[in-house]
mmCIF file of C-alpha atoms and ligand atoms in Angstrom:
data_model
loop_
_atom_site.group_PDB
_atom_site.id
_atom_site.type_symbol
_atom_site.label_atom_id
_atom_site.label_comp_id
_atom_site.label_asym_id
_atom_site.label_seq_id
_atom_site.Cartn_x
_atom_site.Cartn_y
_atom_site.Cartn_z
ATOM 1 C CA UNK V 277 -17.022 -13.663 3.969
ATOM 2 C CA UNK V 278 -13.531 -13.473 3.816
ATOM 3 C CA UNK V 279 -11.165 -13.402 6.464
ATOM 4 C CA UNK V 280 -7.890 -12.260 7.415
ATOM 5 C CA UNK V 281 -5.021 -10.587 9.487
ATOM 6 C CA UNK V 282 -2.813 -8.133 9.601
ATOM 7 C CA UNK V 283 -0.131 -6.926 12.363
ATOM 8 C CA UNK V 284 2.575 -4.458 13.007
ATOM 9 C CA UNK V 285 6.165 -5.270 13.094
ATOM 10 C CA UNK V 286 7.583 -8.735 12.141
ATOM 11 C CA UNK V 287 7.672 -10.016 15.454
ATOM 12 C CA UNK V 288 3.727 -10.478 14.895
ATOM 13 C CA UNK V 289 4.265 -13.092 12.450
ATOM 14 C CA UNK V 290 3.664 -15.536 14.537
ATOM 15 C CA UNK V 291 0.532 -13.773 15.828
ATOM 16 C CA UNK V 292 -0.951 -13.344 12.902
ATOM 17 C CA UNK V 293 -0.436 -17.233 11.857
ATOM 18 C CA UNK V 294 -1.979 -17.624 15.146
ATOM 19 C CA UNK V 295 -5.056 -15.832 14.441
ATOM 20 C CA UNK V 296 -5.241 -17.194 10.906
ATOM 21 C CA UNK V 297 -5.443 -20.103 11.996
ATOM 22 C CA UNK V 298 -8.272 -19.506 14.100
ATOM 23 C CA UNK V 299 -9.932 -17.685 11.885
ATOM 24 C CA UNK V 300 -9.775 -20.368 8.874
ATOM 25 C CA UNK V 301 -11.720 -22.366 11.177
ATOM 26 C CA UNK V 302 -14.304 -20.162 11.540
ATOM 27 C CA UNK V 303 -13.316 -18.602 15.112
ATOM 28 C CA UNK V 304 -14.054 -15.327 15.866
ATOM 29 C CA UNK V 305 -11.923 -12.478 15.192
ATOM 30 C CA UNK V 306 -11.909 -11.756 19.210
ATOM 31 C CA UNK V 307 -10.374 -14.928 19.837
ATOM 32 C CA UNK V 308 -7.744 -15.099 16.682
ATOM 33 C CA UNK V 309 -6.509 -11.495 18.225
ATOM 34 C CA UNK V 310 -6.502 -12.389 21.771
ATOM 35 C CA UNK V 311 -4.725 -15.925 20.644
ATOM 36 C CA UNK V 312 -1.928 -14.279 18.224
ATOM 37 C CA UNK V 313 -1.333 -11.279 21.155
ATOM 38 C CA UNK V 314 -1.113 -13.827 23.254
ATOM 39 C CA UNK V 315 1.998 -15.190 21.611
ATOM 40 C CA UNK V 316 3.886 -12.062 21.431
ATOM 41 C CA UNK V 317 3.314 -10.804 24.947
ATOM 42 C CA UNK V 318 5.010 -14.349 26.327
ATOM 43 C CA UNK V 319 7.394 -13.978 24.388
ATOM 44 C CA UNK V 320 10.838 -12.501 25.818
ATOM 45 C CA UNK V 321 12.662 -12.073 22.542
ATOM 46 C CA UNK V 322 10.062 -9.075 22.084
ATOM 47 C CA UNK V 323 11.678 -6.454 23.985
ATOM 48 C CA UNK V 324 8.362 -3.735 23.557
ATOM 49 C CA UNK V 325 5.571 -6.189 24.483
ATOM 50 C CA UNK V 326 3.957 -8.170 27.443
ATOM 51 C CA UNK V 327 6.969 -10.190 29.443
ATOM 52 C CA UNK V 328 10.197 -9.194 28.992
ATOM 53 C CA UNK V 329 8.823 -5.430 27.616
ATOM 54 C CA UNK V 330 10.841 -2.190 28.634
ATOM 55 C CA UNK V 331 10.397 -1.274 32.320
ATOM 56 C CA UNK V 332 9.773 2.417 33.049
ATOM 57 C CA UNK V 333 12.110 4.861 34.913
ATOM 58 C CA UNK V 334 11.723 2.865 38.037
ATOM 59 C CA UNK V 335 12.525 -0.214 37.071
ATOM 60 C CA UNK V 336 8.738 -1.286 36.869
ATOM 61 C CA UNK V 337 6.940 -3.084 33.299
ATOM 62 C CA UNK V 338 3.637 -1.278 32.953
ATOM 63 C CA UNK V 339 1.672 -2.693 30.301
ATOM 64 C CA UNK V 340 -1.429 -1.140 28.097
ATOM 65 C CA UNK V 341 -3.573 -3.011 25.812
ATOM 66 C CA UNK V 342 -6.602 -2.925 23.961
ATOM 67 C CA UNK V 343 -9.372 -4.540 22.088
ATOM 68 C CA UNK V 344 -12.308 -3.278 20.132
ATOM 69 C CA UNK V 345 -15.643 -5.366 18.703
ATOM 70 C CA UNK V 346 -16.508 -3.517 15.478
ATOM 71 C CA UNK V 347 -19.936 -5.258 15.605
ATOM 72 C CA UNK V 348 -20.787 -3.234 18.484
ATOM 73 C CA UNK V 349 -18.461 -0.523 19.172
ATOM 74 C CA UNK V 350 -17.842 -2.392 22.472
ATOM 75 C CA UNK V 351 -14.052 -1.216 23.488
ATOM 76 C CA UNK V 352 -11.813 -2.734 26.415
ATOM 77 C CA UNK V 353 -8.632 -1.382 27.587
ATOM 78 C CA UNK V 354 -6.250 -1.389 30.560
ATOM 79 C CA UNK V 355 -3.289 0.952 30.764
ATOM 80 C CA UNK V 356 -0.432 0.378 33.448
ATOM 81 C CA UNK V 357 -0.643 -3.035 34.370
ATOM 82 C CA UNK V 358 1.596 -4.658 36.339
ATOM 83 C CA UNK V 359 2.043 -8.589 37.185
ATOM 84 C CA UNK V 360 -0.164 -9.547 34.526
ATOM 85 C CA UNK V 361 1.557 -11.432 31.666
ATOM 86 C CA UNK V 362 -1.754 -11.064 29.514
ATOM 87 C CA UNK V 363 -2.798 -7.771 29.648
ATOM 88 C CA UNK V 364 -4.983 -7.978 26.070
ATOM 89 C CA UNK V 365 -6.925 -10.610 28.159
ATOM 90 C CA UNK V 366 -7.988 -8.075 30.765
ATOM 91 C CA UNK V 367 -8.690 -5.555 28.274
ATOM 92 C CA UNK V 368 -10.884 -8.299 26.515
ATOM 93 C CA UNK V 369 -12.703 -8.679 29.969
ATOM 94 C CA UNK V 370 -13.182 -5.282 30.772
ATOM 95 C CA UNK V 371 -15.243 -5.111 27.590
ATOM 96 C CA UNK V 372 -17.308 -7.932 27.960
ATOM 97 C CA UNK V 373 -17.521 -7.751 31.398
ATOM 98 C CA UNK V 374 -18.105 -4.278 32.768
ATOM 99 C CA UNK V 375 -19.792 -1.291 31.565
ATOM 100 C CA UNK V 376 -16.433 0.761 31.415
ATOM 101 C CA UNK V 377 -14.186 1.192 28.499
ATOM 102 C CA UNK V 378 -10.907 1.060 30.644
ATOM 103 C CA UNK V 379 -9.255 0.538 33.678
ATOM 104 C CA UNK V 380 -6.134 1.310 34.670
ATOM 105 C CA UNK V 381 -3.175 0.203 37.032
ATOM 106 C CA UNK V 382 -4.066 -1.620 40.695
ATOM 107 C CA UNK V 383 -7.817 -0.984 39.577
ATOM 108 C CA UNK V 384 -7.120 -3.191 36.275
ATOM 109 C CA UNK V 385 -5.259 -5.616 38.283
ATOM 110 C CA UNK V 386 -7.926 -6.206 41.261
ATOM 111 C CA UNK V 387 -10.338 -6.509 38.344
ATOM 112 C CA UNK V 388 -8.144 -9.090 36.553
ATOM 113 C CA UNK V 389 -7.913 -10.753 39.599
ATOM 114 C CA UNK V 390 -11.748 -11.403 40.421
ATOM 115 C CA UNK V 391 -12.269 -12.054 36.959
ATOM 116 C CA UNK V 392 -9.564 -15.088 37.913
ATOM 117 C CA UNK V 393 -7.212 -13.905 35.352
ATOM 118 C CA UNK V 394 -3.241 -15.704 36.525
ATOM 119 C CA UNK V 395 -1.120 -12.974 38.224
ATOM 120 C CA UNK V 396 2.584 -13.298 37.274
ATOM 121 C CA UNK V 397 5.638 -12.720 40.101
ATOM 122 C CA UNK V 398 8.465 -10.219 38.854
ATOM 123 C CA UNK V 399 10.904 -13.065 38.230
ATOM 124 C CA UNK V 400 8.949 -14.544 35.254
ATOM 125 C CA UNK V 401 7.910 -11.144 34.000
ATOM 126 C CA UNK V 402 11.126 -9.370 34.168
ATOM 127 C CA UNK V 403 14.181 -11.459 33.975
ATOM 128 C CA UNK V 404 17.495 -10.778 35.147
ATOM 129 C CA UNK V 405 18.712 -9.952 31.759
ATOM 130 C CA UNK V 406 16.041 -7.585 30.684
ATOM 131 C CA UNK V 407 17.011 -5.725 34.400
ATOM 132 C CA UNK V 408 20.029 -5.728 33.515
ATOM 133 C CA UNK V 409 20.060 -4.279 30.057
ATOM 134 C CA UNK V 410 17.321 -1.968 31.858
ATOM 135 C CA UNK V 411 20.111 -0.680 34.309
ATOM 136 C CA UNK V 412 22.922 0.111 31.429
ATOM 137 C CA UNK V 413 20.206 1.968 29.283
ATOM 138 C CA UNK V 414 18.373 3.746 31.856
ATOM 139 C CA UNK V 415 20.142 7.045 31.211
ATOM 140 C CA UNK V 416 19.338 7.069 27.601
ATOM 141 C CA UNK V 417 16.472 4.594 27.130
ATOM 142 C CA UNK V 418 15.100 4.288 23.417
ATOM 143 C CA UNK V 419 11.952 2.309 22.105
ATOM 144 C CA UNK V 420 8.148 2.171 22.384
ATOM 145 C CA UNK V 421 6.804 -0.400 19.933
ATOM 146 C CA UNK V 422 3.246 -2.260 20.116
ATOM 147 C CA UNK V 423 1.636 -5.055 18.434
ATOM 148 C CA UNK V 424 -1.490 -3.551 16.441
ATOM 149 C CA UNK V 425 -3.714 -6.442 14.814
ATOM 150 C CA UNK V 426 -6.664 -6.521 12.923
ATOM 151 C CA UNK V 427 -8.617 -9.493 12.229
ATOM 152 C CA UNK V 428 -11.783 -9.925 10.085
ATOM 153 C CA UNK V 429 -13.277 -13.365 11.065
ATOM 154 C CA UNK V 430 -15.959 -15.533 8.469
ATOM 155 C CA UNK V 431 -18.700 -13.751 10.076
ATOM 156 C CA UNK V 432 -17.448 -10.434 8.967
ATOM 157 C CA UNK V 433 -16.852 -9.112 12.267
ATOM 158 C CA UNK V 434 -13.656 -6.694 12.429
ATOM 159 C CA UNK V 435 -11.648 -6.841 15.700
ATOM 160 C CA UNK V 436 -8.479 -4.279 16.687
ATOM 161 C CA UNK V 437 -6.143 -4.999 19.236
ATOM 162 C CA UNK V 438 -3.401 -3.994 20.887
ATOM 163 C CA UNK V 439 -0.175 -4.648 23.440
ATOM 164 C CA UNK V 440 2.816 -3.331 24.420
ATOM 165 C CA UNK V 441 4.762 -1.973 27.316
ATOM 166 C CA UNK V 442 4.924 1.638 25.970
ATOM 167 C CA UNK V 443 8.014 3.513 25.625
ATOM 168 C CA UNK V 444 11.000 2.558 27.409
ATOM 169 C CA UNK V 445 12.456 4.460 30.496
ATOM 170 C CA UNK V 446 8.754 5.958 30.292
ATOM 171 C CA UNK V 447 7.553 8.241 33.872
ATOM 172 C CA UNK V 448 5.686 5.708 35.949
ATOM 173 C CA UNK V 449 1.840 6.035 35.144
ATOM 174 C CA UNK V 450 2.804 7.234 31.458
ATOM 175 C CA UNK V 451 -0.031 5.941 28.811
ATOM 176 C CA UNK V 452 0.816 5.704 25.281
ATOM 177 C CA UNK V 453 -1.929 5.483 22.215
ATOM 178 C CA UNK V 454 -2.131 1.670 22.330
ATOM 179 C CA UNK V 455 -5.218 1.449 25.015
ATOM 180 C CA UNK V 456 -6.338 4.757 23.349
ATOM 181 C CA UNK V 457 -9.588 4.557 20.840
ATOM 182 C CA UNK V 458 -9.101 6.481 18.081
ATOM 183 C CA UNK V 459 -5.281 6.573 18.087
ATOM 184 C CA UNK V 460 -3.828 3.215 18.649
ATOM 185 C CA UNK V 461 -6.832 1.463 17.115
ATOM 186 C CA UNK V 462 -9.882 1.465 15.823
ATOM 187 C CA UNK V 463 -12.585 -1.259 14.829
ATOM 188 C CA UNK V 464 -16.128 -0.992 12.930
ATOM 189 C CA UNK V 465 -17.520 -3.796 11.252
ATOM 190 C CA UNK V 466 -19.098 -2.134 8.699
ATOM 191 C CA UNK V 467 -16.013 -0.653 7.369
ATOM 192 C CA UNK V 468 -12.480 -2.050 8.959
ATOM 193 C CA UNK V 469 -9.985 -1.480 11.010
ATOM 194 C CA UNK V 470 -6.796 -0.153 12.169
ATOM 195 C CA UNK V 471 -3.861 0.316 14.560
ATOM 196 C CA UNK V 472 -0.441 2.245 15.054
ATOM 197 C CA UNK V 473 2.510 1.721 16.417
ATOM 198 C CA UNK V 474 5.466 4.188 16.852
ATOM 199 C CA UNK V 475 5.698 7.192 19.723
ATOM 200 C CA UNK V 476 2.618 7.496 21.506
ATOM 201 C CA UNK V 477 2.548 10.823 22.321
ATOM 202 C CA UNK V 478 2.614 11.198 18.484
ATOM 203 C CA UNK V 479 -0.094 8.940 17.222
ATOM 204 C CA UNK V 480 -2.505 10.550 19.954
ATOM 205 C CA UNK V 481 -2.097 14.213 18.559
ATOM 206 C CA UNK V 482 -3.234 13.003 15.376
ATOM 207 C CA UNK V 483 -5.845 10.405 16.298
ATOM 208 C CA UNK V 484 -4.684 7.903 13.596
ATOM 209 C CA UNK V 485 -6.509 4.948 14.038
ATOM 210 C CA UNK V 486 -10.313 6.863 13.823
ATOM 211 C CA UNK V 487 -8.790 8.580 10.553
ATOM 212 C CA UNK V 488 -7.602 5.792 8.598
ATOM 213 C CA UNK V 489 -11.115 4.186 9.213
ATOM 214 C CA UNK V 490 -13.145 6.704 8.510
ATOM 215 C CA UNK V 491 -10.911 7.722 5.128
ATOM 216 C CA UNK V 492 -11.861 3.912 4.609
ATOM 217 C CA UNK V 493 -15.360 4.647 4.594
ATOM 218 C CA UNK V 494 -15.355 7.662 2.872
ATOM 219 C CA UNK V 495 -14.289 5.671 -0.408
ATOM 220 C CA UNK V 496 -10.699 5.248 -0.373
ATOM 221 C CA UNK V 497 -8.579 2.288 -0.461
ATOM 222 C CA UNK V 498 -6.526 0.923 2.280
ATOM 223 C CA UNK V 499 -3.241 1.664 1.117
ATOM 224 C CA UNK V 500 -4.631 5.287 -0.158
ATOM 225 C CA UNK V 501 -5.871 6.038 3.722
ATOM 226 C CA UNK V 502 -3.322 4.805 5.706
ATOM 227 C CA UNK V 503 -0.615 6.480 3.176
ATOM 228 C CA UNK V 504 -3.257 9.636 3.857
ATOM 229 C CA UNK V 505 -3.403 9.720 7.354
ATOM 230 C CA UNK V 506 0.160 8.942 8.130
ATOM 231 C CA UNK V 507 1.619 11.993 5.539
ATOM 232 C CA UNK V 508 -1.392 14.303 7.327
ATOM 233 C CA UNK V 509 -0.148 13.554 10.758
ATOM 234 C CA UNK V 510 3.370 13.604 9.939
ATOM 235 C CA UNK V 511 2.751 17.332 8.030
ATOM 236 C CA UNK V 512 0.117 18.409 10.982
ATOM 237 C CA UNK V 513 2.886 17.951 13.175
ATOM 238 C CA UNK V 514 5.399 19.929 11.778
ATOM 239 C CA UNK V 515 3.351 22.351 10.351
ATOM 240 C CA UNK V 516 3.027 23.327 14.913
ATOM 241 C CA UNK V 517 6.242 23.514 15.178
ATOM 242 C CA UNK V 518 6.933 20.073 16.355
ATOM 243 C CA UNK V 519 9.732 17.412 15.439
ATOM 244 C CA UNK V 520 7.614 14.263 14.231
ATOM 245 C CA UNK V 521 8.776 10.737 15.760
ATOM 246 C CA UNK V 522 7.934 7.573 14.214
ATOM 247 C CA UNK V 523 4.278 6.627 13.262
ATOM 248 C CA UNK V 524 3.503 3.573 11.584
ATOM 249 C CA UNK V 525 -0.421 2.211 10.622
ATOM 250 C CA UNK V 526 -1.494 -0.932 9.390
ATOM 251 C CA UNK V 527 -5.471 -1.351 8.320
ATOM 252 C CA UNK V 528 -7.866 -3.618 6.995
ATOM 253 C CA UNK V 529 -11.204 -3.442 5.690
ATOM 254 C CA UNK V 530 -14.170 -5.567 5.719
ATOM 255 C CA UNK V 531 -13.384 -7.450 2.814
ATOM 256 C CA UNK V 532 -9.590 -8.574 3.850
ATOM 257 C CA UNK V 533 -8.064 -6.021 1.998
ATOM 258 C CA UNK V 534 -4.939 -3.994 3.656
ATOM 259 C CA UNK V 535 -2.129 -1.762 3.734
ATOM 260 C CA UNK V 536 0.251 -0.001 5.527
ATOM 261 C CA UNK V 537 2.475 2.875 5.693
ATOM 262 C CA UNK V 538 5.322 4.760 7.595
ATOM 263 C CA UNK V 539 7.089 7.907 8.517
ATOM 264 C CA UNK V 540 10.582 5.910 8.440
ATOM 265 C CA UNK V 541 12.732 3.401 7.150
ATOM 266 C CA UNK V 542 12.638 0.233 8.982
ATOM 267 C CA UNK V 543 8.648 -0.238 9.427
ATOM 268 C CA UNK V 544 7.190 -3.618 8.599
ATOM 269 C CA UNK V 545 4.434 -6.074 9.009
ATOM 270 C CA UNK V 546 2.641 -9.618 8.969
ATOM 271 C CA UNK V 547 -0.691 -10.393 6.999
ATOM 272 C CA UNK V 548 -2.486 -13.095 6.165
ATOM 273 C CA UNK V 549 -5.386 -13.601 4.227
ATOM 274 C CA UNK V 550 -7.619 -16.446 2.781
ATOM 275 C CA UNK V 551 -6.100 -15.773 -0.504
ATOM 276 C CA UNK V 552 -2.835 -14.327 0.841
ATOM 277 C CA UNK V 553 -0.511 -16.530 2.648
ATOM 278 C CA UNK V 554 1.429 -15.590 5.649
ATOM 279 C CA UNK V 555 4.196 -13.215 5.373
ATOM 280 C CA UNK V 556 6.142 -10.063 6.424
ATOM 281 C CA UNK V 557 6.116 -7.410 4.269
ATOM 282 C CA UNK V 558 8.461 -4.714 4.192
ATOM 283 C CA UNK V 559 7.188 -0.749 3.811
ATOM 284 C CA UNK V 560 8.821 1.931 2.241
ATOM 285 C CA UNK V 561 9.016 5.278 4.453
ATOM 286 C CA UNK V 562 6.425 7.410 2.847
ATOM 287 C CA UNK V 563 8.516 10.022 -0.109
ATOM 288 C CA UNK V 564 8.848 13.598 1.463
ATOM 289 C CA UNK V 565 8.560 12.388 5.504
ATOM 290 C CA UNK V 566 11.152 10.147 6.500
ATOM 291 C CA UNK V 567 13.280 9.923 9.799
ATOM 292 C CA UNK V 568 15.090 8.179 11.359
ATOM 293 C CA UNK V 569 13.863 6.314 14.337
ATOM 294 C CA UNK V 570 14.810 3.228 16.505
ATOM 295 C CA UNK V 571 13.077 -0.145 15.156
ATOM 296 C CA UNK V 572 13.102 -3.294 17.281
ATOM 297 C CA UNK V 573 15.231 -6.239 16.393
ATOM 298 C CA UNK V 574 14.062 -8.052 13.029
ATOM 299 C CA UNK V 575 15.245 -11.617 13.437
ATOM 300 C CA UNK V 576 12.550 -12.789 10.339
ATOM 301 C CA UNK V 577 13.195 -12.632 7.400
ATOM 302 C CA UNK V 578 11.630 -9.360 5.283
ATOM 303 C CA UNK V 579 10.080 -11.684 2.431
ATOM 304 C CA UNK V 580 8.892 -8.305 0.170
ATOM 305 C CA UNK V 581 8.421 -4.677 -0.554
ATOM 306 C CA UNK V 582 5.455 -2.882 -0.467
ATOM 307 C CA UNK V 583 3.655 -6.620 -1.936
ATOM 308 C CA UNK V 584 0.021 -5.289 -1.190
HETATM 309 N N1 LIG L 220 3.061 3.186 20.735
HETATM 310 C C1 LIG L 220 3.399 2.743 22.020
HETATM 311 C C2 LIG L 220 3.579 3.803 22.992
HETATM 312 O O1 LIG L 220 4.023 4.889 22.656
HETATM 313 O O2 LIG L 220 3.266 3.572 24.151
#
């Protein structure tokens, strides 16, 4: 079978060379998403996931994540975590652990904890820097960006995950779509996958992930149903009365074949395929629903436009 990966933003190029590199040796798509999240929650340069992420209005980095087995329809997720500089691997535990589907805050970490997950002190998770910029933004605090991957291993199994530490300045206990089913991701082996990225609050009125899978089953290309559900939730939106924010998708499907889409300028994305070599890719805002909304910091290089 063919394999490959795909992840939001270009921060997740290193991810997803992560997880193609597990993958091309015939790991499982669970690990190559767990390895590549890895990556990019340890990673301080990142200021939206794991370590370093935006802290809420208290000062605190509360941290959702995600993972779904599209063999089985097995999901984990945690939402609120604090201390934990993996929070993908608890969500990975509570799924192949417990019989829940999530856990949240001290009940997440206690459960991390017995499952001897490493706990990680407030120095190495939030350095003085981040607190600082934390403390000149707090009045007007911008940002809520996740890393979304899908992986499709040799096996054919189709994994979704996701990270991030929700949207910045956020009310204590806030959850975004990224531990959400349905909206931040979305896994079934038998057709593909997907995830989202962009303002939570968003993403969940529209359920995007569940869409752009099932318009993936129901015939049409990647590209045509993430272009489809993104312009549907962006127009659903509006059409009750409400200012869309940013919503980005990336999918894949079974066979290792993607795409992506966006509501704004600025959106792009890693893949990496067995006959598709690592790269970002850039995505043009979809015509007819563009704004304008705060992207993280691209230090890559955007190698190409639209190259699906
Ligand atoms: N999409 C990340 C969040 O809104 O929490």
């Amino acid at each position: 079978m063919m394999w490959g990966t795909i992840a939001t933003w270009p921060f997740s190029l290193q991810a997803v060379e992560k997880a193609a590199a597990v993958l091309q040796k015939n790991g499982t798509a669970m690990d190559a998403a767990e390895q590549g999240i890895h990556l990019v929650e340890t990673d301080l340069s990142i200021e939206s996931v794991g370590r370093g992420g935006w802290l809420n209005a208290d000062g605190k980095l509360e941290l959702d994540a995600a993972m779904m087995n599209g063999d089985t329809l097995e999901i984990g997720a945690v939402a609120g975590v604090q201390h934990y500089e993996h929070p993908v691997s608890i969500a990975r535990a509570v799924m192949e652990h417990t019989r829940h589907n999530m856990i949240i805050g001290k009940g997440a970490e206690s459960f991390a904890c017995s499952m001897g997950i490493k706990a990680a002190d407030d120095t190495y998770m939030i350095p003085e820097n981040i607190r600082k910029i934390w403390q000149q933004n707090k009045e007007n605090p911008i940002g809520h960006d996740t890393i979304g991957i899908i992986s499709v291993d040799q096996n054919g199994t189709v994994v979704s995950a996701t990270s991030t530490s929700g949207a910045n300045g956020k009310i204590p206990g806030r959850v975004g779509d990224s531990p959400l089913v349905g909206s931040g991701f979305y896994a079934d082996s038998q057709i593909g996958g997907a995830a989202a990225t962009g303002l939570g609050e968003d993403i969940m009125r529209t359920c995007c992930s569940f869409r752009c899978v099932q318009l993936m089953a129901s015939g049409m290309t990647p590209q045509q149903a993430v272009e489809t559900v993104v312009r549907t939730a962006h127009e659903a939106i509006l059409a009750h009365g409400r200012k869309p924010d940013c919503i980005a998708l990336v999918c894949m499907n079974k066979h290792g074949q993607f795409g992506a889409a966006a509501n704004h300028t600025g959106f792009s994305y890693a893949v990496c395929t067995e006959n598709h070599p690592a790269q970002i890719i850039g995505v043009s805002p979809l015509a007819g629903c563009c704004i304008d909304c705060f992207v993280p910091e691209i230090n890559q290089t955007v190698k190409g436009e639209d190259g699906i």
